[in-house]
mmCIF file of C-alpha atoms in Angstrom:
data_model
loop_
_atom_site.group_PDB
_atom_site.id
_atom_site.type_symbol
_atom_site.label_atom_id
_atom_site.label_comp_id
_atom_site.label_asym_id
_atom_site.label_seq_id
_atom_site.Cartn_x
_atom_site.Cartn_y
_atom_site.Cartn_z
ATOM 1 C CA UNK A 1211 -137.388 73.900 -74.438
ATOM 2 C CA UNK A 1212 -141.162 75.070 -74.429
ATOM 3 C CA UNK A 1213 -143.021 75.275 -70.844
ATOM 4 C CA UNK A 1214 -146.393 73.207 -71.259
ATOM 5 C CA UNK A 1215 -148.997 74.817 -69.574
ATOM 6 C CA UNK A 1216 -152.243 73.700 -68.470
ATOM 7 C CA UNK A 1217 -154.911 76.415 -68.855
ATOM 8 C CA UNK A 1218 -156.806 77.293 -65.182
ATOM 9 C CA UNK A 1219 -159.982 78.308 -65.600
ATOM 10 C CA UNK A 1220 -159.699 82.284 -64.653
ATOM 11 C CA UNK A 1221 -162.129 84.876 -64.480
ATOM 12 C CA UNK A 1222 -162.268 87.638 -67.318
ATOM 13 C CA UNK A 1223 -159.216 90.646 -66.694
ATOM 14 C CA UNK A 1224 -161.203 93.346 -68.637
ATOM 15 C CA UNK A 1225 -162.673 96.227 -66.378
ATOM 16 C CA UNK A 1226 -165.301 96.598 -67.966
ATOM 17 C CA UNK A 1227 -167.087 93.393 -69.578
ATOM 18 C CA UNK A 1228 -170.302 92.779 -71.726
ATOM 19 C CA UNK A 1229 -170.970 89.227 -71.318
ATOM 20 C CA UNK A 1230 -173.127 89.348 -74.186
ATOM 21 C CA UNK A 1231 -169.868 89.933 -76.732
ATOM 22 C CA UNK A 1232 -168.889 86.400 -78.491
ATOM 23 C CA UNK A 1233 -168.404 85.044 -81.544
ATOM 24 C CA UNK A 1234 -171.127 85.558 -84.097
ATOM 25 C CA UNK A 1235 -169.516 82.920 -86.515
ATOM 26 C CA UNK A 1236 -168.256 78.917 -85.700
ATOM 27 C CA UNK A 1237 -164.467 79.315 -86.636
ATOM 28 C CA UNK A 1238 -161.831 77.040 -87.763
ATOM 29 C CA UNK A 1239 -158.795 77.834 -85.221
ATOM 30 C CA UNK A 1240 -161.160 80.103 -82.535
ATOM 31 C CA UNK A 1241 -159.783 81.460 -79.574
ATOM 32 C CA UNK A 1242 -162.421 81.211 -77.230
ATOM 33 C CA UNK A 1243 -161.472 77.636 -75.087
ATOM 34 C CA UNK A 1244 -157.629 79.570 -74.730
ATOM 35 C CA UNK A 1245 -158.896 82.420 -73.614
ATOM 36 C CA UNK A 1246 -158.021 81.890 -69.703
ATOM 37 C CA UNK A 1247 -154.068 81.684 -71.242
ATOM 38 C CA UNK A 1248 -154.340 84.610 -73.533
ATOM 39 C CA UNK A 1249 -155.706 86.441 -70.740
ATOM 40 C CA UNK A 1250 -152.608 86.180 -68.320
ATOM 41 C CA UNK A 1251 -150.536 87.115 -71.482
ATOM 42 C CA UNK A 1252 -151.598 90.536 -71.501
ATOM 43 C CA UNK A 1253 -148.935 93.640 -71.320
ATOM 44 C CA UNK A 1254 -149.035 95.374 -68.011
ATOM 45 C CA UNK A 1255 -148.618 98.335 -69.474
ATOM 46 C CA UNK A 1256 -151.163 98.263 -72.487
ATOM 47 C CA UNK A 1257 -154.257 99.960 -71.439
ATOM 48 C CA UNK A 1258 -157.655 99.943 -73.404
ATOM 49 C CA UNK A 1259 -158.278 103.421 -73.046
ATOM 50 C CA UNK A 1260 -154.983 105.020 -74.152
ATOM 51 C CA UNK A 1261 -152.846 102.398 -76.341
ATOM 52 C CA UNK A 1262 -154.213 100.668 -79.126
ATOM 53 C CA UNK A 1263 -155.303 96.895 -80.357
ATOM 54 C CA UNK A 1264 -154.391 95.262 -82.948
ATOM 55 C CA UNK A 1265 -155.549 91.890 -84.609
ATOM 56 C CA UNK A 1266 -154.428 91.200 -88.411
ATOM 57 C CA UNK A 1267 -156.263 87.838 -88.183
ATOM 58 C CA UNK A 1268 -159.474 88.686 -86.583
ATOM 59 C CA UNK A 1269 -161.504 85.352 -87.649
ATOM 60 C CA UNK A 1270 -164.115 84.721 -84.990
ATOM 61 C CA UNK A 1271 -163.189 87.876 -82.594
ATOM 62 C CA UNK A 1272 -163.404 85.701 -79.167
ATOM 63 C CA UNK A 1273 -159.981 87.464 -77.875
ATOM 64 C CA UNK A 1274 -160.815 91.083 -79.495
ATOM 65 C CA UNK A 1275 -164.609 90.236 -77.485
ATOM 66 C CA UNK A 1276 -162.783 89.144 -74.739
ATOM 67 C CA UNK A 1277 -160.752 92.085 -73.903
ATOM 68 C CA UNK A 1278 -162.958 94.415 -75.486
ATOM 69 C CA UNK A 1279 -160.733 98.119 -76.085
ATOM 70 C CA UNK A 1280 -161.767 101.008 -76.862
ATOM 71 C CA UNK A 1281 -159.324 101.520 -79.623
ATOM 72 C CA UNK A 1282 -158.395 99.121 -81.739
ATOM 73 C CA UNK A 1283 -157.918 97.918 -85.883
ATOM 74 C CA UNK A 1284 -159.360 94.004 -86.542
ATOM 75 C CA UNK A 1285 -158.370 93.229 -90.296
ATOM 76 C CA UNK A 1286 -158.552 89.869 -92.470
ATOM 77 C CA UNK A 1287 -158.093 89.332 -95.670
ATOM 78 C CA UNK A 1288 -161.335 87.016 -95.982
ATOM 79 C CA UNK A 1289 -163.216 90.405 -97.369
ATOM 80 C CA UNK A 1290 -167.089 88.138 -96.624
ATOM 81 C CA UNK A 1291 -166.097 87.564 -93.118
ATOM 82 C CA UNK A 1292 -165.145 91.887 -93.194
ATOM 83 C CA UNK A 1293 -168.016 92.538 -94.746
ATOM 84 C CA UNK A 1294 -170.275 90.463 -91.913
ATOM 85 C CA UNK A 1295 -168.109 92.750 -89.140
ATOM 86 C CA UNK A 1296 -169.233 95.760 -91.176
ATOM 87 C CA UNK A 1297 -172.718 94.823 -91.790
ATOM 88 C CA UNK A 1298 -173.051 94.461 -88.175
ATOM 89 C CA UNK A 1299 -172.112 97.571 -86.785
ATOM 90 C CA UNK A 1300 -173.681 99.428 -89.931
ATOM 91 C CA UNK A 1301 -177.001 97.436 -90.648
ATOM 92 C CA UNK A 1302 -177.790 94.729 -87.518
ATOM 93 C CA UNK A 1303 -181.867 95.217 -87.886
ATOM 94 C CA UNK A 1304 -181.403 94.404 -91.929
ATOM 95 C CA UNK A 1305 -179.231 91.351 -91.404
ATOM 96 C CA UNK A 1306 -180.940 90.158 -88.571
ATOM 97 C CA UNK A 1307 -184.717 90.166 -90.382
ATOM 98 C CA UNK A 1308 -183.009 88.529 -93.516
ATOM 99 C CA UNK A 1309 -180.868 85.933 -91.157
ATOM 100 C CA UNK A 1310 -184.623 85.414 -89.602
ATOM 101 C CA UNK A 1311 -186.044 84.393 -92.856
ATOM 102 C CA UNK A 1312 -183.413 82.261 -93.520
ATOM 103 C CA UNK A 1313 -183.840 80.352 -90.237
ATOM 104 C CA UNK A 1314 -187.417 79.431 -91.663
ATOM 105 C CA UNK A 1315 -185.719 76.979 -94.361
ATOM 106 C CA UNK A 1316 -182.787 75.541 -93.102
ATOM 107 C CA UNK A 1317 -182.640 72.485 -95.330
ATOM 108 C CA UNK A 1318 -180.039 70.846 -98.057
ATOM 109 C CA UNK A 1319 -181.320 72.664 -100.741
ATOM 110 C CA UNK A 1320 -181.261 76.252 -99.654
ATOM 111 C CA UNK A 1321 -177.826 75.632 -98.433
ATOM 112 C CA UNK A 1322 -176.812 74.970 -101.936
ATOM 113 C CA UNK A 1323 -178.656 77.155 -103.375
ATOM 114 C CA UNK A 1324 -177.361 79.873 -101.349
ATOM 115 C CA UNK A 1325 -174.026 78.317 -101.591
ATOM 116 C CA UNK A 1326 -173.676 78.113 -105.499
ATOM 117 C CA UNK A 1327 -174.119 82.352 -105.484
ATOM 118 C CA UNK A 1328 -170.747 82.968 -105.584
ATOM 119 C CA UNK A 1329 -170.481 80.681 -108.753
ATOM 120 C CA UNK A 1330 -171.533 83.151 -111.019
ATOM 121 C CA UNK A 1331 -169.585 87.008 -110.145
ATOM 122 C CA UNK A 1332 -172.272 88.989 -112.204
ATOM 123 C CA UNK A 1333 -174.883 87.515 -110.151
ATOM 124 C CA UNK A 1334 -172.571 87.429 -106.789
ATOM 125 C CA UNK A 1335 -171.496 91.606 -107.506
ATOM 126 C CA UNK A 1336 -175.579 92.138 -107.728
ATOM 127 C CA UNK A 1337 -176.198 91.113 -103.721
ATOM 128 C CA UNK A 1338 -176.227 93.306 -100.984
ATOM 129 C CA UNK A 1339 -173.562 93.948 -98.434
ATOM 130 C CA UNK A 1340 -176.573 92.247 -95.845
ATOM 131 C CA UNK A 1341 -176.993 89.711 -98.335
ATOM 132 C CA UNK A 1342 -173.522 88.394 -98.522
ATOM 133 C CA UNK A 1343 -173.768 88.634 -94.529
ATOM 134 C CA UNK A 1344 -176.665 86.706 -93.886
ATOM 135 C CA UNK A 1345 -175.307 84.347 -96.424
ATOM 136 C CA UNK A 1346 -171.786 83.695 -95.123
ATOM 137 C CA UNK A 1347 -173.628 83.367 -91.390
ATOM 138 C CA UNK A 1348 -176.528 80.946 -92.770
ATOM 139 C CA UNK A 1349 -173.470 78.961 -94.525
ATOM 140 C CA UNK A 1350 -171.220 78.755 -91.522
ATOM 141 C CA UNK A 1351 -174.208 77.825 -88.895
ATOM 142 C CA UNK A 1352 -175.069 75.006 -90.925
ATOM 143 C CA UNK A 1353 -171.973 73.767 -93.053
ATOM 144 C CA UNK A 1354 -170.283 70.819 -92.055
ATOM 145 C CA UNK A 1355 -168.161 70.956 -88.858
ATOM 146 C CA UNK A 1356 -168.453 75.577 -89.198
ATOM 147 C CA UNK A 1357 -165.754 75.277 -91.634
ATOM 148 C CA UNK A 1358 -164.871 78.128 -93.623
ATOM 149 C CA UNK A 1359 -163.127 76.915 -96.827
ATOM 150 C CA UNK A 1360 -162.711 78.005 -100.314
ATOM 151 C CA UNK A 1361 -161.155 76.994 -103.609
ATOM 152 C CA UNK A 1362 -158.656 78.381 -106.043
ATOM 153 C CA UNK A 1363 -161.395 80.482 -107.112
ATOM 154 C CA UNK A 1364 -162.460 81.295 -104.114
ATOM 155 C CA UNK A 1365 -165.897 79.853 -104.009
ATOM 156 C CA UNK A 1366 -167.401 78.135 -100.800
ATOM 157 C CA UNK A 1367 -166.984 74.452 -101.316
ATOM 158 C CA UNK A 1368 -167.549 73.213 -97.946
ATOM 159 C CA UNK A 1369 -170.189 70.457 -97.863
ATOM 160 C CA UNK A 1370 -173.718 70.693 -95.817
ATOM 161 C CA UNK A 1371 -173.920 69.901 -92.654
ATOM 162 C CA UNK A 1372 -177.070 68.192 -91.395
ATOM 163 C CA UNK A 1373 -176.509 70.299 -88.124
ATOM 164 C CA UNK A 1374 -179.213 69.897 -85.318
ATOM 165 C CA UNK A 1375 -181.823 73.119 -84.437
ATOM 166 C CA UNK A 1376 -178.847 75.597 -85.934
ATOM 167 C CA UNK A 1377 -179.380 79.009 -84.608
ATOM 168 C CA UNK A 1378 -178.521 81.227 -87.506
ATOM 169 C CA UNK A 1379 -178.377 84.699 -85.983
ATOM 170 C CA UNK A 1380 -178.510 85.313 -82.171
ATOM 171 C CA UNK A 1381 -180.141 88.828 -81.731
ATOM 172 C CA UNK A 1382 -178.695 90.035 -78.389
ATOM 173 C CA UNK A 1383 -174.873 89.054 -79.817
ATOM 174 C CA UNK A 1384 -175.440 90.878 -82.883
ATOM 175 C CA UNK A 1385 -176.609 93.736 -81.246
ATOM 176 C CA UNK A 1386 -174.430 93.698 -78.595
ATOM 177 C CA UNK A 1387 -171.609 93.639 -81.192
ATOM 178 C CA UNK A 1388 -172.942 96.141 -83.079
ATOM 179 C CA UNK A 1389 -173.590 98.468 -79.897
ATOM 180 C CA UNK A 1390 -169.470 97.824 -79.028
ATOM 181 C CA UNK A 1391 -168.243 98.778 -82.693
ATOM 182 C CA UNK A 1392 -170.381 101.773 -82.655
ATOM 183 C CA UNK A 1393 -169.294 102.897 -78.900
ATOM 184 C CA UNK A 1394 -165.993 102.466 -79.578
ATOM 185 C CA UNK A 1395 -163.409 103.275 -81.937
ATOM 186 C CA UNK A 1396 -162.855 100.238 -84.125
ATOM 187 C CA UNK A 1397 -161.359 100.346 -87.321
ATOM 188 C CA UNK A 1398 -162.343 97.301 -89.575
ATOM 189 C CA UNK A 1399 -160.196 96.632 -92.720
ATOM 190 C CA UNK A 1400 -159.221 93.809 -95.131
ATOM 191 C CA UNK A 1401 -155.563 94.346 -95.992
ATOM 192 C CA UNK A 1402 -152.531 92.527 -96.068
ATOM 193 C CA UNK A 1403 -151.534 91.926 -92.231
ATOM 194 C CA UNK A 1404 -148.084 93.968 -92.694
ATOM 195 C CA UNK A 1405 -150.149 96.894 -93.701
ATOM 196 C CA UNK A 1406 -152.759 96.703 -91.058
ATOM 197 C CA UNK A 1407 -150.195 96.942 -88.147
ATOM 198 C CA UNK A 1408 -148.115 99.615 -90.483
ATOM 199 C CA UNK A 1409 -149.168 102.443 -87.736
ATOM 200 C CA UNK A 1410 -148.322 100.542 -84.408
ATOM 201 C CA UNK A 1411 -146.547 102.702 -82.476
ATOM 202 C CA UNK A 1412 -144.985 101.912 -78.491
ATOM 203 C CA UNK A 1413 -147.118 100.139 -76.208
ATOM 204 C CA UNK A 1414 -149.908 99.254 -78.378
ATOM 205 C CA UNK A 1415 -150.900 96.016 -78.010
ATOM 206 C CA UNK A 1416 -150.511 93.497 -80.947
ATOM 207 C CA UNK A 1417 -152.515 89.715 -81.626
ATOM 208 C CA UNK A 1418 -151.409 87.640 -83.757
ATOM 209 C CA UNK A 1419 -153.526 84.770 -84.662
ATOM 210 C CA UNK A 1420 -152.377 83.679 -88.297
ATOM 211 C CA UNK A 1421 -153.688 80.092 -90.144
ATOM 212 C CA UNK A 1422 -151.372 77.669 -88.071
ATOM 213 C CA UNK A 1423 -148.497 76.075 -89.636
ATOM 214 C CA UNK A 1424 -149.437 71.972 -90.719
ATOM 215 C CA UNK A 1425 -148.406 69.765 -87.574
ATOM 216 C CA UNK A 1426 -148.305 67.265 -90.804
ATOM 217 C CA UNK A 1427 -148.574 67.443 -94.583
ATOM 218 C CA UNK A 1428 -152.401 65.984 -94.156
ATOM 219 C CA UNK A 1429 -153.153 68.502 -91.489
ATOM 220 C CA UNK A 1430 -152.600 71.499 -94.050
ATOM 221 C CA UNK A 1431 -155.677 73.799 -94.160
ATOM 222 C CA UNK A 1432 -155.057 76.031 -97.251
ATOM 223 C CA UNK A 1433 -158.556 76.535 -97.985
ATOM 224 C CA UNK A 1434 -159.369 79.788 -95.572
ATOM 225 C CA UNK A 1435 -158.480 82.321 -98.712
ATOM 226 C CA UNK A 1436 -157.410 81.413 -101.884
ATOM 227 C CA UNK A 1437 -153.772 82.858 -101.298
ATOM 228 C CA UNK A 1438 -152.839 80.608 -98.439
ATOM 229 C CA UNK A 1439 -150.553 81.256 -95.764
ATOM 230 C CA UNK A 1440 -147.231 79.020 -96.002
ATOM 231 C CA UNK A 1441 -143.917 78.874 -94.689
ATOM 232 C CA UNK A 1442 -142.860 82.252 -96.843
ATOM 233 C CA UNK A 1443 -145.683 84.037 -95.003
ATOM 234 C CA UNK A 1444 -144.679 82.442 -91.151
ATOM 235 C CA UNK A 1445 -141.415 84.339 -91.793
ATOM 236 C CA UNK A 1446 -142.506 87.062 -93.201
ATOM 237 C CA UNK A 1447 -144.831 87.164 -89.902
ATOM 238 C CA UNK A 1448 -141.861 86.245 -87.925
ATOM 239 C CA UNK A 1449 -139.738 89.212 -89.168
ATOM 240 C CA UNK A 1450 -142.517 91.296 -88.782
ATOM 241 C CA UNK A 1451 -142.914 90.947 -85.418
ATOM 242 C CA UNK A 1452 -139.355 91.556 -84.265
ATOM 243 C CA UNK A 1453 -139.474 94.710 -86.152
ATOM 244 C CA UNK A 1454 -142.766 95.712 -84.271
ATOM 245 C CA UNK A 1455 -141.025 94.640 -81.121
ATOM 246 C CA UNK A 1456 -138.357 97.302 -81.804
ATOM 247 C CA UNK A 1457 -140.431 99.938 -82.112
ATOM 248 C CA UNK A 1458 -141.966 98.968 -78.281
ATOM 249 C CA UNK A 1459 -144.799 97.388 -79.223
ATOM 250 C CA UNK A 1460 -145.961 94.451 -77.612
ATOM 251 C CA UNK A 1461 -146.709 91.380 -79.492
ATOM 252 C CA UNK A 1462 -148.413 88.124 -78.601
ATOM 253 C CA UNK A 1463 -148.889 85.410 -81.106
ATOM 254 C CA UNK A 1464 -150.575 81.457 -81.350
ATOM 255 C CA UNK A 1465 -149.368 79.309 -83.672
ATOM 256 C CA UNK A 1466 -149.338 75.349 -83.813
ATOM 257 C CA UNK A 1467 -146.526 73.808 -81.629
ATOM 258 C CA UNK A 1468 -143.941 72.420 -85.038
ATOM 259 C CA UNK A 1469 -139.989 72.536 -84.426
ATOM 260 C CA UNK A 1470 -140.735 74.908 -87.992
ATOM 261 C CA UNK A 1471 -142.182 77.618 -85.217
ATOM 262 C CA UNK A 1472 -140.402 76.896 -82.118
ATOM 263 C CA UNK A 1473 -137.215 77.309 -84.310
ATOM 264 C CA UNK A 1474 -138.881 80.814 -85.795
ATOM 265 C CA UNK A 1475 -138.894 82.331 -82.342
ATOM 266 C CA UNK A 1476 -136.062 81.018 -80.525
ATOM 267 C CA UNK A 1477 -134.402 83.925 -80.278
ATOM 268 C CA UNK A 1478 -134.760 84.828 -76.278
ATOM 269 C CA UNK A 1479 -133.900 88.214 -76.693
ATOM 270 C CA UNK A 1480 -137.624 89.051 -78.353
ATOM 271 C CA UNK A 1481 -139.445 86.024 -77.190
ATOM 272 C CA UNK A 1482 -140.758 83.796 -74.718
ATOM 273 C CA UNK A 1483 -142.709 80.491 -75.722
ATOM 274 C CA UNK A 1484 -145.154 78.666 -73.704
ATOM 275 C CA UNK A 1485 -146.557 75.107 -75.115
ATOM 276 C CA UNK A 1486 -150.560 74.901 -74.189
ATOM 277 C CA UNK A 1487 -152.650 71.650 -74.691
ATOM 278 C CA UNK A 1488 -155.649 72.659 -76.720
ATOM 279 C CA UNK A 1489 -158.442 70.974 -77.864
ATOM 280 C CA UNK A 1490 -159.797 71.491 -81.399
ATOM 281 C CA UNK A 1491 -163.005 70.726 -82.312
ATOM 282 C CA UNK A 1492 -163.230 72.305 -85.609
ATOM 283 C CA UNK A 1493 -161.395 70.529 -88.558
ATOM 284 C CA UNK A 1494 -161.420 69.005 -91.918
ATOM 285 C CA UNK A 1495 -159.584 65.754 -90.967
ATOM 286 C CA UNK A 1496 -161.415 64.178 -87.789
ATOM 287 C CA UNK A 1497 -158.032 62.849 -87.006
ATOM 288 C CA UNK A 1498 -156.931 66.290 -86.565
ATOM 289 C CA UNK A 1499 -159.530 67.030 -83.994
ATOM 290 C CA UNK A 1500 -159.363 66.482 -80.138
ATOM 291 C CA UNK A 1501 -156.322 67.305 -78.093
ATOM 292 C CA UNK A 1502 -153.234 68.969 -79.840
ATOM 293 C CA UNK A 1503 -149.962 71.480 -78.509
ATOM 294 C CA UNK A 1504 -150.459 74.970 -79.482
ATOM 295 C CA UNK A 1505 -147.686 77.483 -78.396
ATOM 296 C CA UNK A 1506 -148.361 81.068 -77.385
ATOM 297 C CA UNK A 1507 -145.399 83.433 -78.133
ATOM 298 C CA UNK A 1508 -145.516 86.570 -76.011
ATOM 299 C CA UNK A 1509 -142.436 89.301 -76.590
ATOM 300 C CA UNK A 1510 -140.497 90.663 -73.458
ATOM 301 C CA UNK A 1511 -142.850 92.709 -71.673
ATOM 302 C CA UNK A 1512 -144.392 92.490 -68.286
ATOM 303 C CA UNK A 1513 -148.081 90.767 -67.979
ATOM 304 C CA UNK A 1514 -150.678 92.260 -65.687
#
């Protein structure tokens, strides 16, 4: 049996916060309305200063923002949404004046146009690292329902979205960001996720956020890389994790609330599972937006 848990509305636990830090991108499966659960999920003994962060599926950043360490390695294998991270600690004044003129024209036909780019790889290899940043932004701001989807060729192929007054670059979040990756030591990488953890060591602090597994065969989002992320790659995840675990590191993880995952981490000698009511507003299927369970998977260590 799974606990369901109500999220309380709770004040930040980092010592140190920069309101200004949040999401830069709209993101299928963000973090930020669980934050006041992840928050009382994290290890008593982790600090920010000494142990490291991980996050193998950084997407939108709202927990990595949220708890904002010092040290830490963010890594997903969507290499445009690693290049935006990059392009923002590395170049915020060029993206920014490019995601400026692009707020001038924010109409059907520049969002196709600027959409069909990755259509032809000559012409795609040609653009800037700002360019493809600016791009991916202007895309998500003002797609339909800030999906991020591709096909089997990895091309954008979500639809425009006829959004209302989208802001396509905030400047104080992208130069707060910026300011954070730069203070800080924050490795950025787009690798497989067993490789980007390969150098946890005890008490660093581990998030998992992976694409969830389908509540139903219509639910399935395959479309946020062109590899997908299946049942082969929950266990693989799931294996993963217990080895990690081992080696004293702490591990939290989301998933979606299926018997496929609550039977994944039943074992109570690595895990404890709490079931959280969650409300997606993000999704393909409208069906599939609105209330939903979600668990949160924590291993056996003490929380602050």
């Amino acid at each position: 049996m799974t606990e369901l848990y109500q999220p309380e509305k709770t004040t930040s636990r980092r010592r140190s916060s920069n309101l200004v830090l949040r999401p830069f991108l709209k993101w299928a499966g963000g973090k930020r309305q669980l934050l006041p659960v992840l928050r009382q999920y994290i290890p008593k003994n982790w600090s920010s200063g000494s142990s490291k962060y991980f996050e193998p599926f950084i997407g939108a950043g709202a927990f990595l923002f949220d708890l904002q360490p010092k040290k830490a390695l963010i890594n997903d294998t969507n290499k445009e949404l690693i290049n935006c991270y990059l392009t923002i600690k590395d170049n915020p004044d060029e993206l920014l004046e490019l995601t400026r003129e692009y707020q001038k024209n924010i109409s059907k036909k520049r969002y196709y146009e600027l959409r069909e780019l990755d259509r032809d790889p000559e012409e795609f290899e040609q653009l800037s690292n700002v360019q493809r940043a600016a791009r991916i932004i202007y895309l998500n701001k003002t797609c339909f329902n800030g999906l991020f989807r591709v096909n089997s060729q990895g091309q954008f192929n979500v639809p425009y979205g006829d959004n209302k007054n989208p802001i396509v670059a905030d400047e104080a979040i992208i130069k707060g960001i910026s300011k954070y990756l730069n203070k800080n030591k924050i490795e950025i990488t787009s690798q497989d996720f067993k490789d980007a953890v390969s150098k946890a060591k005890n008490e660093d602090f581990i998030y998992f956020d992976p694409p969830y597994d389908p509540v139903s065969d219509s639910s399935s989002f395959t479309g946020y890389d062109m590899n997908g992320f299946g049942k082969e790659e929950q266990i693989c995840l799931q294996k993963l994790s217990e080895r990690l675990i081992d080696k004293g590191c702490n591990v939290l993880l989301s998933n979606s609330s299926t018997n496929f995952i609550k039977d994944l981490y039943s074992d109570k000698q690595y895990y404890s599972i709490i079931e959280v009511a969650a409300t997606r507003h993000i999704n393909s299927v409208g069906t599939g937006r609105g209330k939903i369970n979600e668990v949160i998977i924590f291993s056996k260590y003490d929380v602050k």
